[in-house]
Tab-separated table of C-alpha atoms in Angstrom:
chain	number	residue	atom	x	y	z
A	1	UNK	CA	114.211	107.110	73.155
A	2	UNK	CA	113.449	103.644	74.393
A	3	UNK	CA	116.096	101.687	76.345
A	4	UNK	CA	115.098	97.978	76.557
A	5	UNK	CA	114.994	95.421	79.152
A	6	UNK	CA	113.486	92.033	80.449
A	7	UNK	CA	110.956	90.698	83.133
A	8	UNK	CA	112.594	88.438	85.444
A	9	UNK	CA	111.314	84.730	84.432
A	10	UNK	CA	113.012	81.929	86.134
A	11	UNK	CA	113.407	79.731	83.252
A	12	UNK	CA	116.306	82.256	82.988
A	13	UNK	CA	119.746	81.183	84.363
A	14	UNK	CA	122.641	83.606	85.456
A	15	UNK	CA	124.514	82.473	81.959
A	16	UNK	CA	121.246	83.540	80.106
A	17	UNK	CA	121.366	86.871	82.091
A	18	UNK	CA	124.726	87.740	81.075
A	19	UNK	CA	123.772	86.950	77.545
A	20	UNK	CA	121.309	89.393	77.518
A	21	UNK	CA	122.999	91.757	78.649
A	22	UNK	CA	126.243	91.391	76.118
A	23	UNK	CA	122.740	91.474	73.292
A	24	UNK	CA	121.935	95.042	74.597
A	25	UNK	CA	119.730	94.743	76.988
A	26	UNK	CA	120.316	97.175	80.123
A	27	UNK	CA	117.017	97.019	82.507
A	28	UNK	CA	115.426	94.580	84.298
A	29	UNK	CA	112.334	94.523	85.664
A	30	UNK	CA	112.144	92.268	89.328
A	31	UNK	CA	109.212	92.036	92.054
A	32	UNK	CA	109.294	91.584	95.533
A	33	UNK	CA	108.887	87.896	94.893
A	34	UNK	CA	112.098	87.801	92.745
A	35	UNK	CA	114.933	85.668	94.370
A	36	UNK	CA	117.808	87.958	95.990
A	37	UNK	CA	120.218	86.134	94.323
A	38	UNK	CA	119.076	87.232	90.819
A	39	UNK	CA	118.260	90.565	91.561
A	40	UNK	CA	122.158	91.011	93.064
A	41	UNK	CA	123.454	89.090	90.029
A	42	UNK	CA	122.111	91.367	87.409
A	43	UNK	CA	123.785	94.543	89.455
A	44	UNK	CA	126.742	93.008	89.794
A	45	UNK	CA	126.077	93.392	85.779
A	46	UNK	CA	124.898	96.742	85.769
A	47	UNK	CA	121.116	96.297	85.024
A	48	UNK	CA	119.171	99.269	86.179
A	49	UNK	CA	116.795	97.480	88.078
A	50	UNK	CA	112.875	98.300	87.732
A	51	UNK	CA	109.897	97.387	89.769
A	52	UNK	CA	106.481	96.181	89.671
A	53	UNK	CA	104.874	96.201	92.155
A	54	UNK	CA	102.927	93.210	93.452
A	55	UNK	CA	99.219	92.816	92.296
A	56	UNK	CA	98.450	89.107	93.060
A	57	UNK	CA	97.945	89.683	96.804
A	58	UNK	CA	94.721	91.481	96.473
A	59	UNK	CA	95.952	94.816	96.553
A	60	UNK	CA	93.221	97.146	95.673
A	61	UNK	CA	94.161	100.970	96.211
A	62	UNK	CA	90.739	101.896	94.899
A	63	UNK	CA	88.377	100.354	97.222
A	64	UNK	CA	85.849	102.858	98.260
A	65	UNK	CA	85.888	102.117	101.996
A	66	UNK	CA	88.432	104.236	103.777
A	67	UNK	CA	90.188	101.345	105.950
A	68	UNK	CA	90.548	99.470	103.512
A	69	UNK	CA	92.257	101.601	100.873
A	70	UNK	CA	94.513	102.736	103.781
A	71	UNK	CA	95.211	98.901	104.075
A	72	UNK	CA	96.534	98.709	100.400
A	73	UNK	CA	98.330	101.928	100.440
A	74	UNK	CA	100.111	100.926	103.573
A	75	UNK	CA	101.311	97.356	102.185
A	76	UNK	CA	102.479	100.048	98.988
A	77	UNK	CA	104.423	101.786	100.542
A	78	UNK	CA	106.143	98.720	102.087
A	79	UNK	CA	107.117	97.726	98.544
A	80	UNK	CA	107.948	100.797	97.880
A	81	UNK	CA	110.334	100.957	100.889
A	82	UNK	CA	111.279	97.565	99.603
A	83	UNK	CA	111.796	98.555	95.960
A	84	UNK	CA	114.231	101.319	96.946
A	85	UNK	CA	116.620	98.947	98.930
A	86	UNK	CA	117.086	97.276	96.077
A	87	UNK	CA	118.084	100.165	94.092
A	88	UNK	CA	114.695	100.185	91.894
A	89	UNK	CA	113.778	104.201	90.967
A	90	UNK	CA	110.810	103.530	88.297
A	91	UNK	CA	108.165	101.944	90.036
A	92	UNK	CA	104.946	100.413	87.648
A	93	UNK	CA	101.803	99.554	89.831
A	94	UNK	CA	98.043	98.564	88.865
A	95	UNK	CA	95.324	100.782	90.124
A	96	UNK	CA	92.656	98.272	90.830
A	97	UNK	CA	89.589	97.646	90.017
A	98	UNK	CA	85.369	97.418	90.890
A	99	UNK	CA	83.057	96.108	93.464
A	100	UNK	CA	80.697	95.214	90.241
A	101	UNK	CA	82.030	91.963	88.059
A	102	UNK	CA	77.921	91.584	86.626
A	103	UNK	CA	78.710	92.877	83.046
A	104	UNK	CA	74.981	91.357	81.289
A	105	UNK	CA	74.301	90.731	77.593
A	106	UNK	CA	73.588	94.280	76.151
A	107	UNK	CA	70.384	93.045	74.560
A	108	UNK	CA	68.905	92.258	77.982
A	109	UNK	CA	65.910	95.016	79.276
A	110	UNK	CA	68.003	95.072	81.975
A	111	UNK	CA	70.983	96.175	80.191
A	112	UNK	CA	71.052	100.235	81.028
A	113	UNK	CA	70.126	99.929	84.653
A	114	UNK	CA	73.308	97.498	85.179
A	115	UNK	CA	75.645	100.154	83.574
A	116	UNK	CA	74.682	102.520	85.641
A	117	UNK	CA	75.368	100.900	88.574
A	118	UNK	CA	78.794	100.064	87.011
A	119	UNK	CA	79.448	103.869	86.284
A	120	UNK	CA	78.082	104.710	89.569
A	121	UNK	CA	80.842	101.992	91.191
A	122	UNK	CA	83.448	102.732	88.645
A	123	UNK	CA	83.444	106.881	89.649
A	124	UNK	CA	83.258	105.494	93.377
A	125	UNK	CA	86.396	103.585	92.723
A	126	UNK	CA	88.281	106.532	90.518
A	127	UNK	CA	87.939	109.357	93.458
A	128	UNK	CA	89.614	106.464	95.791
A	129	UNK	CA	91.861	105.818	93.617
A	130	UNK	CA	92.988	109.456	92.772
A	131	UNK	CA	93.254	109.620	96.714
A	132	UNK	CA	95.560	106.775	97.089
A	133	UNK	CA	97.925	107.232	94.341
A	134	UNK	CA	98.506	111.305	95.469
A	135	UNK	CA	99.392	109.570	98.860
A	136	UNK	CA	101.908	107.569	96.896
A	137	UNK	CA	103.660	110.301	95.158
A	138	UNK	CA	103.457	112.604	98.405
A	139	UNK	CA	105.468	110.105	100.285
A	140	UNK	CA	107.977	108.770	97.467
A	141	UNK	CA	108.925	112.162	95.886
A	142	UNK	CA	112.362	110.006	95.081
A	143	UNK	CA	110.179	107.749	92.554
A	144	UNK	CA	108.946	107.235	89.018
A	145	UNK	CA	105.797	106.314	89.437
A	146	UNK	CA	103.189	105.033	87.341
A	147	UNK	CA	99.865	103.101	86.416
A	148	UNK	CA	99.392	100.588	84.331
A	149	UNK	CA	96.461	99.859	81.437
A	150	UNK	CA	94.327	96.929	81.718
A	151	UNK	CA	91.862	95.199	80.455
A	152	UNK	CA	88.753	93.714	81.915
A	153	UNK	CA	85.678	95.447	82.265
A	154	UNK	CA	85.554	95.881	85.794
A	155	UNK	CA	89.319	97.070	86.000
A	156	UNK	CA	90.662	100.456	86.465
A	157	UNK	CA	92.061	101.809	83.489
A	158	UNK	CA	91.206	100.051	80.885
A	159	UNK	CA	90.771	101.790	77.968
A	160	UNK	CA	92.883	105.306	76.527
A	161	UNK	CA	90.537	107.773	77.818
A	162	UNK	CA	89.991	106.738	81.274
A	163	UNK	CA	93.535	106.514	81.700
A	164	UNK	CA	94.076	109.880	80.096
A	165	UNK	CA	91.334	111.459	82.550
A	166	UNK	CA	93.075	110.202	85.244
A	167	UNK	CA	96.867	110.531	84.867
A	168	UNK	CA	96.634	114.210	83.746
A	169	UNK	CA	94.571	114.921	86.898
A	170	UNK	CA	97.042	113.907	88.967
A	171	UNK	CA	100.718	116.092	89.019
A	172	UNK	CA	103.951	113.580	88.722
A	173	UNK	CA	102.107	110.132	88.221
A	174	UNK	CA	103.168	108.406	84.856
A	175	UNK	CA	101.827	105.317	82.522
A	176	UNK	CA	103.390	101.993	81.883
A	177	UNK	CA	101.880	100.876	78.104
A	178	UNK	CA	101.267	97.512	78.469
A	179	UNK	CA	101.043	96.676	74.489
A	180	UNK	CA	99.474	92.907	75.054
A	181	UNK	CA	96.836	94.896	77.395
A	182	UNK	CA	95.889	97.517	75.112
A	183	UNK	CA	95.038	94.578	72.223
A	184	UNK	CA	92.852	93.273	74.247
A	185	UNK	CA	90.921	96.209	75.534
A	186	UNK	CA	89.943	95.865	71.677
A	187	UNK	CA	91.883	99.671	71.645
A	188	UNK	CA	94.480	100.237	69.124
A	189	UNK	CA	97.906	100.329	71.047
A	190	UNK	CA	98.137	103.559	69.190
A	191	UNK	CA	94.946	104.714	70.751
A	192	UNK	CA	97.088	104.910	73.611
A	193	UNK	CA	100.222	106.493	72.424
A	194	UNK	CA	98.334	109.133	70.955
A	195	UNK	CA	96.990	110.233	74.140
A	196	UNK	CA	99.092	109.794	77.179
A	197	UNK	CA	102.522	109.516	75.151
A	198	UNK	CA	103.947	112.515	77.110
A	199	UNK	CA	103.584	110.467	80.473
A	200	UNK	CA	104.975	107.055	78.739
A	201	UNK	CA	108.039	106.371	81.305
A	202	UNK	CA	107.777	102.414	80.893
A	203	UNK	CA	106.279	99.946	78.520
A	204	UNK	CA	105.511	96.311	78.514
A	205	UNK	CA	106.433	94.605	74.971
A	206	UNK	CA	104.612	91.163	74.375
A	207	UNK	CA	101.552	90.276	72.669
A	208	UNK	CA	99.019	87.966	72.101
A	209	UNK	CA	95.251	86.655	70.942
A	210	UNK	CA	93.217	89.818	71.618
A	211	UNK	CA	91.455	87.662	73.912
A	212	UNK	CA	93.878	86.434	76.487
A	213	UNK	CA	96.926	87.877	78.377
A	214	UNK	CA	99.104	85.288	76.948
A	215	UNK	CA	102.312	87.468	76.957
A	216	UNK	CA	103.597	85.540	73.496
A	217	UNK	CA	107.006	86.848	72.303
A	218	UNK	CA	107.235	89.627	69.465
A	219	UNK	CA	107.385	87.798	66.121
A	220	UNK	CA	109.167	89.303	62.986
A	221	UNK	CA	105.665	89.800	60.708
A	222	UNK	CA	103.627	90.917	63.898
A	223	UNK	CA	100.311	92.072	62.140
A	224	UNK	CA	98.810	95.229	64.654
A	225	UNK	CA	100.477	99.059	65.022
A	226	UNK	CA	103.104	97.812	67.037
A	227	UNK	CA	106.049	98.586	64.864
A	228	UNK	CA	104.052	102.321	64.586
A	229	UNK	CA	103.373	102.558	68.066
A	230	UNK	CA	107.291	101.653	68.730
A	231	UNK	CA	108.443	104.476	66.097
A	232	UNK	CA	106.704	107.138	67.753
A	233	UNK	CA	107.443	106.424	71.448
A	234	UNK	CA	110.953	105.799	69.848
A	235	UNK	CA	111.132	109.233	68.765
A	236	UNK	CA	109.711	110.862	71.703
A	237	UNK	CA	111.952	113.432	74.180
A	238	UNK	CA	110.750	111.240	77.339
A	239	UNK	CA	113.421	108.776	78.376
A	240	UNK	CA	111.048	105.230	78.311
A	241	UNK	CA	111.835	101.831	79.698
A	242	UNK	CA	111.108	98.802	77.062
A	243	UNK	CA	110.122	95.928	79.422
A	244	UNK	CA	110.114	92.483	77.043
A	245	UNK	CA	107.352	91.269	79.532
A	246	UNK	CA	106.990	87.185	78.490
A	247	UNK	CA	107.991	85.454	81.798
A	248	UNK	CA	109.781	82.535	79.358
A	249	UNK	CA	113.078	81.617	78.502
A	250	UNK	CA	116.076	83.345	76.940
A	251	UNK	CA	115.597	82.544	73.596
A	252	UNK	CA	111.842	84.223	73.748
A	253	UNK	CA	113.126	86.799	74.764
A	254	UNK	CA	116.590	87.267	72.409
A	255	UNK	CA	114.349	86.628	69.287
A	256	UNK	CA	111.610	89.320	70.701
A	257	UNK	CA	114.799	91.843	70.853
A	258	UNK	CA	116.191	91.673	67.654
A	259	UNK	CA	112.303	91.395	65.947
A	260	UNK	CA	112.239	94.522	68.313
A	261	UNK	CA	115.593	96.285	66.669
A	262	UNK	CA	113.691	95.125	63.315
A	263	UNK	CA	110.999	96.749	63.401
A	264	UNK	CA	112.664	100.071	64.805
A	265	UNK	CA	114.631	100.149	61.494
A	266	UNK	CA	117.812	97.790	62.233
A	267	UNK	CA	119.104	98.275	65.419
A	268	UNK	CA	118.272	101.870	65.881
A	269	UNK	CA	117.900	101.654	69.646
């Protein structure tokens, strides 16, 4: 069963908050960028409060060379310390991405050797990787954590079978489904479901293009397997967190909800 929230966005005011609240919304999801102010406000409501944790610094927990992965997982675990203050149990974070951003035409001689040397870095960057996040969940036993799908070629987890590999090799990490992020990875959102929907604890509702993260609100006649993807996680025993993820203003993301309730048959949420 899916219990819905928001992204914080500040084109939102505290009126807009309490609207969405009184609409049905119950979660919010906040950063440790996110004014004080708001994230107080929507407790004082009675949001359960969610966290993302920062990517825009340059945090890369799957850089190869030891020092500097410690270097990322340390600044981690400040957010995490961070995240908990604030009262913020399910935790979302990105799990980086390659040294190797030299993706060639395919019809290029040079094509195969350039893969390999992307596989070679992308393994590299996995075994980090594995070794950060188990460092996570060792120290933060109290937390729901988990990774996130991307997109781009030389980011970590981007596509439904690396993420799969990965997240059932590693005891107590979960998967926030980023819908927007699986169209793009030119995947079928249900690609997704259909493999990892037993670690689902979060998702990220928007969509877009198929070529840009655009994170466009969730129209009425949306034309992918979203509504099917919905159903299904809908349905599932798991407990998962709906995150309307558009960063605009409250009526983006009032008219995404009830398209949302729509598509789920009505309100059945």
């Amino acid at each position: 069963m899916i219990k819905f929230g928001f992204s914080y966005s500040e084109e939102l005011t505290f009126k807009d908050v309490e609207n969405l609240y009184r609409e049905g919304l119950t979660c919010v999801e906040v950063n440790a960028r996110t004014p004080q102010a708001f994230i107080e406000f929507a407790k004082k409501i009675s949001f359960e409060i969610t966290f993302h944790v920062t990517f825009l610094k340059g945090f890369n927990p799957s850089f190869p060379t030891e020092s500097i992965r410690k270097s990322a997982v340390s600044e981690i675990f400040k957010e995490l310390d961070y995240a908990r203050s604030i009262g913020a149990t399910n935790i979302t974070l990105h799990g980086g991405y390659i040294t190797w951003f030299d993706f060639i035409d395919p019809k290029l001689a040079e094509f195969d050797s350039y893969v390999k040397i992307a596989e070679n870095e992308r393994r590299l960057h996995l075994d980090a990787l594995r070794k950060s996040v188990k460092e996570i969940l060792s120290g933060n036993g109290d937390l729901t954590i988990s990774i996130e799908n991307l997109y781009f070629p030389f980011e970590l987890m981007n596509n439904p079978y690396e993420l799969k590999r990965f997240v059932y090799t590693v005891d107590n990490l979960f998967v926030t489904l980023d819908f927007g992020h699986a169209k793009i990875s030119k995947f079928k959102i249900f690609d997704y479901v259909s493999l990892v929907s037993s670690r689902i604890t979060k998702l990220h509702l928007h969509t877009n293009d198929g070529i840009y993260d655009l994170h466009r609100p969730i129209e009425a006649n949306i034309d992918d397997d979203f509504k099917d993807s919905l159903i299904v996680i809908n349905n599932l025993k798991n407990d998962v967190i709906g995150i309307i993820e558009l960063h605009r203003d409250f009526s983006a993301i009032s008219k995404s909800f009830k398209n949302i309730k729509n598509l789920l048959g009505g309100g059945a949420v």
